[in-house]
Coordinates of C-alpha atoms in Angstrom, one line a residue:
M1 CA 23.0 -9.2 -21.2
A2 CA 22.4 -10.0 -24.9
Y3 CA 19.9 -11.5 -26.1
E4 CA 19.5 -13.3 -29.3
V5 CA 17.1 -11.5 -32.1
E6 CA 15.4 -13.9 -33.7
A7 CA 15.7 -12.5 -38.2
P8 CA 11.8 -11.2 -39.4
K9 CA 10.1 -13.2 -42.2
Y10 CA 11.7 -11.0 -45.1
V11 CA 14.7 -11.6 -43.8
R12 CA 14.1 -15.8 -42.9
L13 CA 12.8 -15.6 -45.9
A14 CA 15.6 -14.1 -48.0
Q15 CA 17.8 -16.8 -46.8
T16 CA 15.5 -19.9 -48.0
M17 CA 16.2 -18.7 -51.3
Q18 CA 20.2 -17.7 -50.8
R19 CA 20.4 -21.5 -50.2
R20 CA 18.5 -22.5 -53.1
I21 CA 20.5 -20.3 -54.9
E22 CA 23.5 -22.3 -53.3
D23 CA 22.4 -25.1 -54.1
G24 CA 21.4 -25.0 -58.0
T25 CA 17.5 -25.4 -57.1
Y26 CA 17.2 -21.2 -58.8
P27 CA 20.7 -21.0 -61.1
P28 CA 22.4 -18.2 -62.0
G29 CA 21.4 -16.4 -64.8
T30 CA 17.6 -18.0 -64.5
K31 CA 14.7 -16.0 -64.0
V32 CA 13.1 -16.4 -59.5
P33 CA 9.9 -17.3 -59.4
S34 CA 6.9 -14.8 -59.7
E35 CA 6.4 -12.8 -56.8
N36 CA 2.2 -14.6 -56.5
Q37 CA 4.4 -18.2 -57.5
L38 CA 7.1 -17.2 -54.2
V39 CA 3.5 -16.0 -51.8
Q40 CA 2.2 -19.5 -53.3
A41 CA 4.9 -21.7 -51.8
F42 CA 5.9 -20.2 -49.6
G43 CA 3.4 -19.3 -47.6
M44 CA 3.8 -15.6 -47.2
S45 CA 1.8 -12.4 -47.7
R46 CA 3.6 -10.2 -50.7
P47 CA 4.8 -7.6 -48.4
T48 CA 7.2 -10.0 -47.1
V49 CA 8.1 -11.7 -50.7
V50 CA 8.8 -7.8 -51.9
R51 CA 10.7 -7.3 -48.6
A52 CA 12.1 -10.3 -49.2
L53 CA 13.6 -9.6 -52.6
E54 CA 14.9 -6.3 -52.4
L55 CA 16.7 -7.7 -49.2
L56 CA 18.1 -10.5 -52.1
K57 CA 19.0 -7.4 -54.6
R58 CA 20.9 -5.1 -52.6
D59 CA 23.1 -7.8 -51.3
G60 CA 24.0 -8.8 -55.2
W61 CA 21.9 -11.9 -55.5
L62 CA 19.3 -10.8 -58.0
E63 CA 19.3 -8.3 -60.1
S64 CA 16.2 -7.0 -62.5
R65 CA 16.9 -6.4 -65.5
Q66 CA 14.1 -4.5 -68.0
G67 CA 12.2 -6.7 -69.8
F68 CA 13.8 -10.6 -68.4
G69 CA 12.8 -9.5 -64.6
T70 CA 14.3 -10.2 -61.7
I71 CA 17.7 -12.6 -62.8
V72 CA 19.5 -14.5 -60.3
R73 CA 23.2 -13.5 -60.5
G74 CA 24.6 -15.9 -57.6
R75 CA 26.5 -16.3 -54.5
P76 CA 28.2 -11.8 -53.8
A77 CA 32.0 -11.2 -53.5
A78 CA 30.5 -9.4 -50.2
T79 CA 29.2 -13.3 -48.5
E80 CA 32.4 -14.6 -49.8
Q81 CA 34.6 -12.2 -47.4
R82 CA 31.8 -12.4 -44.4
D83 CA 32.2 -16.0 -44.5
R84 CA 35.8 -16.1 -44.7
R85 CA 35.9 -13.4 -40.7
G86 CA 36.4 -17.5 -39.4
R87 CA 40.2 -18.0 -41.2
E88 CA 41.1 -14.6 -39.8
A89 CA 40.0 -15.0 -36.4
L90 CA 42.0 -17.8 -36.3
E91 CA 45.8 -16.3 -38.7
R92 CA 45.4 -12.4 -37.9
D93 CA 48.8 -10.8 -36.9
E94 CA 47.4 -9.0 -33.8
S95 CA 51.0 -7.2 -34.3
R96 CA 50.8 -6.1 -38.0
T97 CA 46.6 -5.7 -37.9
P98 CA 45.3 -2.0 -37.4
G99 CA 43.6 -2.3 -33.7
R100 CA 44.5 -2.8 -30.1
L101 CA 44.2 -5.2 -28.0
V102 CA 41.1 -4.5 -25.1
V103 CA 41.8 -7.7 -23.4
V104 CA 43.3 -10.5 -21.8
D105 CA 42.0 -12.4 -18.8
Q106 CA 40.4 -15.0 -17.4
V107 CA 36.5 -15.3 -17.6
Q108 CA 33.7 -17.6 -16.3
V109 CA 32.5 -18.7 -19.9
P110 CA 29.5 -17.3 -21.3
A111 CA 26.5 -19.5 -21.6
R112 CA 27.1 -20.5 -25.5
I113 CA 30.5 -20.6 -25.2
G114 CA 30.8 -23.4 -22.5
S115 CA 28.4 -25.1 -24.6
V116 CA 30.1 -25.7 -27.2
L117 CA 33.7 -25.7 -25.5
G118 CA 32.3 -28.6 -23.9
L119 CA 32.9 -26.6 -20.0
P120 CA 30.3 -26.3 -17.4
K121 CA 28.6 -23.2 -15.5
R122 CA 31.4 -21.4 -14.4
A123 CA 33.9 -22.3 -15.8
E124 CA 37.0 -20.1 -16.2
V125 CA 38.3 -20.0 -19.5
L126 CA 40.8 -17.4 -21.3
M127 CA 39.4 -14.2 -23.2
R128 CA 41.4 -12.0 -25.8
R129 CA 39.3 -9.0 -27.0
F130 CA 41.3 -7.4 -29.9
L131 CA 39.7 -4.6 -31.6
V132 CA 39.6 -4.3 -35.0
E133 CA 40.5 -0.5 -36.7
E134 CA 40.5 1.6 -40.1
D135 CA 40.9 5.1 -40.0
G136 CA 40.7 4.8 -36.9
E137 CA 37.3 3.5 -36.2
A138 CA 36.8 0.7 -34.8
V139 CA 35.3 -1.9 -37.4
E140 CA 35.2 -5.1 -35.6
L141 CA 34.9 -6.8 -32.0
V142 CA 37.0 -10.0 -32.0
S143 CA 36.7 -11.9 -28.7
S144 CA 38.4 -15.1 -28.3
Y145 CA 37.9 -17.9 -25.6
F146 CA 40.6 -20.7 -24.6
P147 CA 39.7 -23.3 -22.4
A148 CA 42.3 -23.5 -19.5
G149 CA 44.0 -26.7 -20.6
L150 CA 45.2 -25.4 -23.7
V151 CA 46.2 -22.0 -23.2
E152 CA 49.3 -24.0 -20.1
G153 CA 52.8 -23.4 -22.4
T154 CA 51.3 -21.0 -24.8
E155 CA 51.0 -16.6 -24.6
L156 CA 47.9 -16.8 -24.3
G157 CA 47.7 -15.2 -21.7
S158 CA 50.4 -12.1 -22.4
S159 CA 48.9 -8.7 -23.3
E160 CA 50.7 -8.3 -25.3
P161 CA 49.8 -8.4 -29.1
L162 CA 51.0 -12.3 -31.0
G163 CA 53.3 -11.4 -33.8
V164 CA 51.8 -15.0 -35.5
G165 CA 47.7 -15.8 -36.0
L166 CA 46.4 -17.5 -33.2
R167 CA 46.2 -21.0 -35.2
E168 CA 49.8 -20.6 -35.9
H169 CA 51.3 -20.1 -32.3
L170 CA 48.6 -23.3 -30.7
E171 CA 49.2 -25.4 -33.6
G172 CA 53.0 -24.4 -33.0
R173 CA 53.2 -24.9 -28.9
K174 CA 50.7 -27.3 -28.4
R175 CA 51.2 -30.4 -31.2
V176 CA 47.4 -30.0 -31.6
R177 CA 45.7 -29.3 -35.3
F178 CA 43.4 -27.0 -36.3
D179 CA 40.4 -29.3 -39.5
H180 CA 37.7 -27.5 -40.1
V181 CA 35.5 -24.4 -39.0
T182 CA 31.7 -23.5 -38.6
E183 CA 30.7 -20.2 -38.0
R184 CA 26.2 -19.7 -36.6
V185 CA 25.6 -16.4 -37.9
S186 CA 23.0 -13.9 -36.5
A187 CA 21.7 -10.9 -34.9
R188 CA 22.0 -9.7 -31.3
M189 CA 21.6 -6.6 -29.0
P190 CA 26.1 -5.9 -27.7
D191 CA 26.4 -4.8 -24.4
G192 CA 27.6 -2.1 -23.0
G193 CA 30.7 -2.8 -23.2
E194 CA 30.9 -4.3 -26.9
A195 CA 28.1 -0.8 -28.1
E196 CA 31.0 1.5 -26.1
L197 CA 34.0 -0.6 -27.3
L198 CA 32.4 0.3 -31.2
G199 CA 31.3 3.2 -30.9
L200 CA 27.0 1.8 -31.0
P201 CA 24.5 4.3 -30.2
D202 CA 21.9 2.4 -27.8
G203 CA 19.3 -0.2 -29.7
V204 CA 21.4 -1.1 -32.6
P205 CA 22.3 -4.0 -33.4
V206 CA 25.3 -6.1 -34.3
L207 CA 25.9 -9.5 -36.0
S208 CA 26.9 -11.9 -34.3
V209 CA 29.7 -14.6 -36.2
L210 CA 29.9 -17.9 -33.7
V211 CA 33.4 -19.3 -34.7
V212 CA 34.1 -22.6 -33.0
A213 CA 37.6 -23.7 -34.1
C214 CA 38.1 -27.6 -34.2
D215 CA 40.9 -30.6 -35.0
A216 CA 39.6 -33.3 -36.5
S217 CA 37.6 -35.1 -33.9
G218 CA 35.6 -32.8 -33.9
Q219 CA 36.5 -31.2 -30.4
A220 CA 35.7 -27.3 -30.3
L221 CA 39.7 -26.6 -29.3
Q222 CA 38.8 -22.3 -29.3
V223 CA 35.6 -20.2 -30.1
S224 CA 35.0 -16.5 -31.3
D225 CA 33.0 -13.6 -31.7
V226 CA 33.4 -11.8 -34.3
L227 CA 30.4 -9.1 -34.1
L228 CA 29.9 -6.4 -35.8
P229 CA 27.0 -4.0 -37.4
A230 CA 24.9 -5.7 -40.1
D231 CA 21.1 -6.2 -40.6
G232 CA 20.1 -9.5 -38.9
Q233 CA 19.8 -12.9 -40.0
E234 CA 21.3 -16.3 -39.3
L235 CA 23.2 -18.8 -41.1
E236 CA 25.0 -21.2 -40.8
D237 CA 28.4 -22.7 -42.5
T238 CA 32.0 -25.6 -42.7
Y239 CA 34.8 -25.4 -44.0
R240 CA 37.9 -27.1 -44.1
L241 CA 40.8 -25.4 -43.8
G242 CA 44.2 -25.8 -45.4

């Protein structure tokens, strides 16, 4: 069983500061509030504030400049790359992607997937699980779930890799249109099968990017759970598909 892991205080503070950087409260090129000001503003201890600042510096949101203090850099390129994982899960050509299709099967829908798809408990869905590899090493595990009504008349149930992306295949076969994607990012412990495929030792968490692809009405068409090793954090992003 997979358990959700709540991010520690310093990570939640870092997330709040990220949002303030993105909404312009802390513009790029400006100094961030002092440690004392952050302690008072957020009601957190100095060690928590210091760890949050260190995390933001490590991830490229902030930088220390001698004689100026801590400066806002803005949204780092690494974050932009992470936020594209939803698009990649929809548009990946399995036949051209280094890796392998490890599972194609009807499964009982996981609770967190069923709630997004609006399915009752114990409903069955089709799962396609693809392991992405780089230089022979597993770097990402993508489990995509499809309600039964969306599978009929498609090749989603085939054990062979698809030669086009999931989005293109479904839009061509089912006359549906993907309008936008929501990504919900959280840390959790992988189950035994997930950890084995990713080559993770016991006790190592993963970053789960839950990718919810919807039509214009907001109806979820498919859900993909993208797993990769990462620090615990929880974010949500929504963007339109061109």
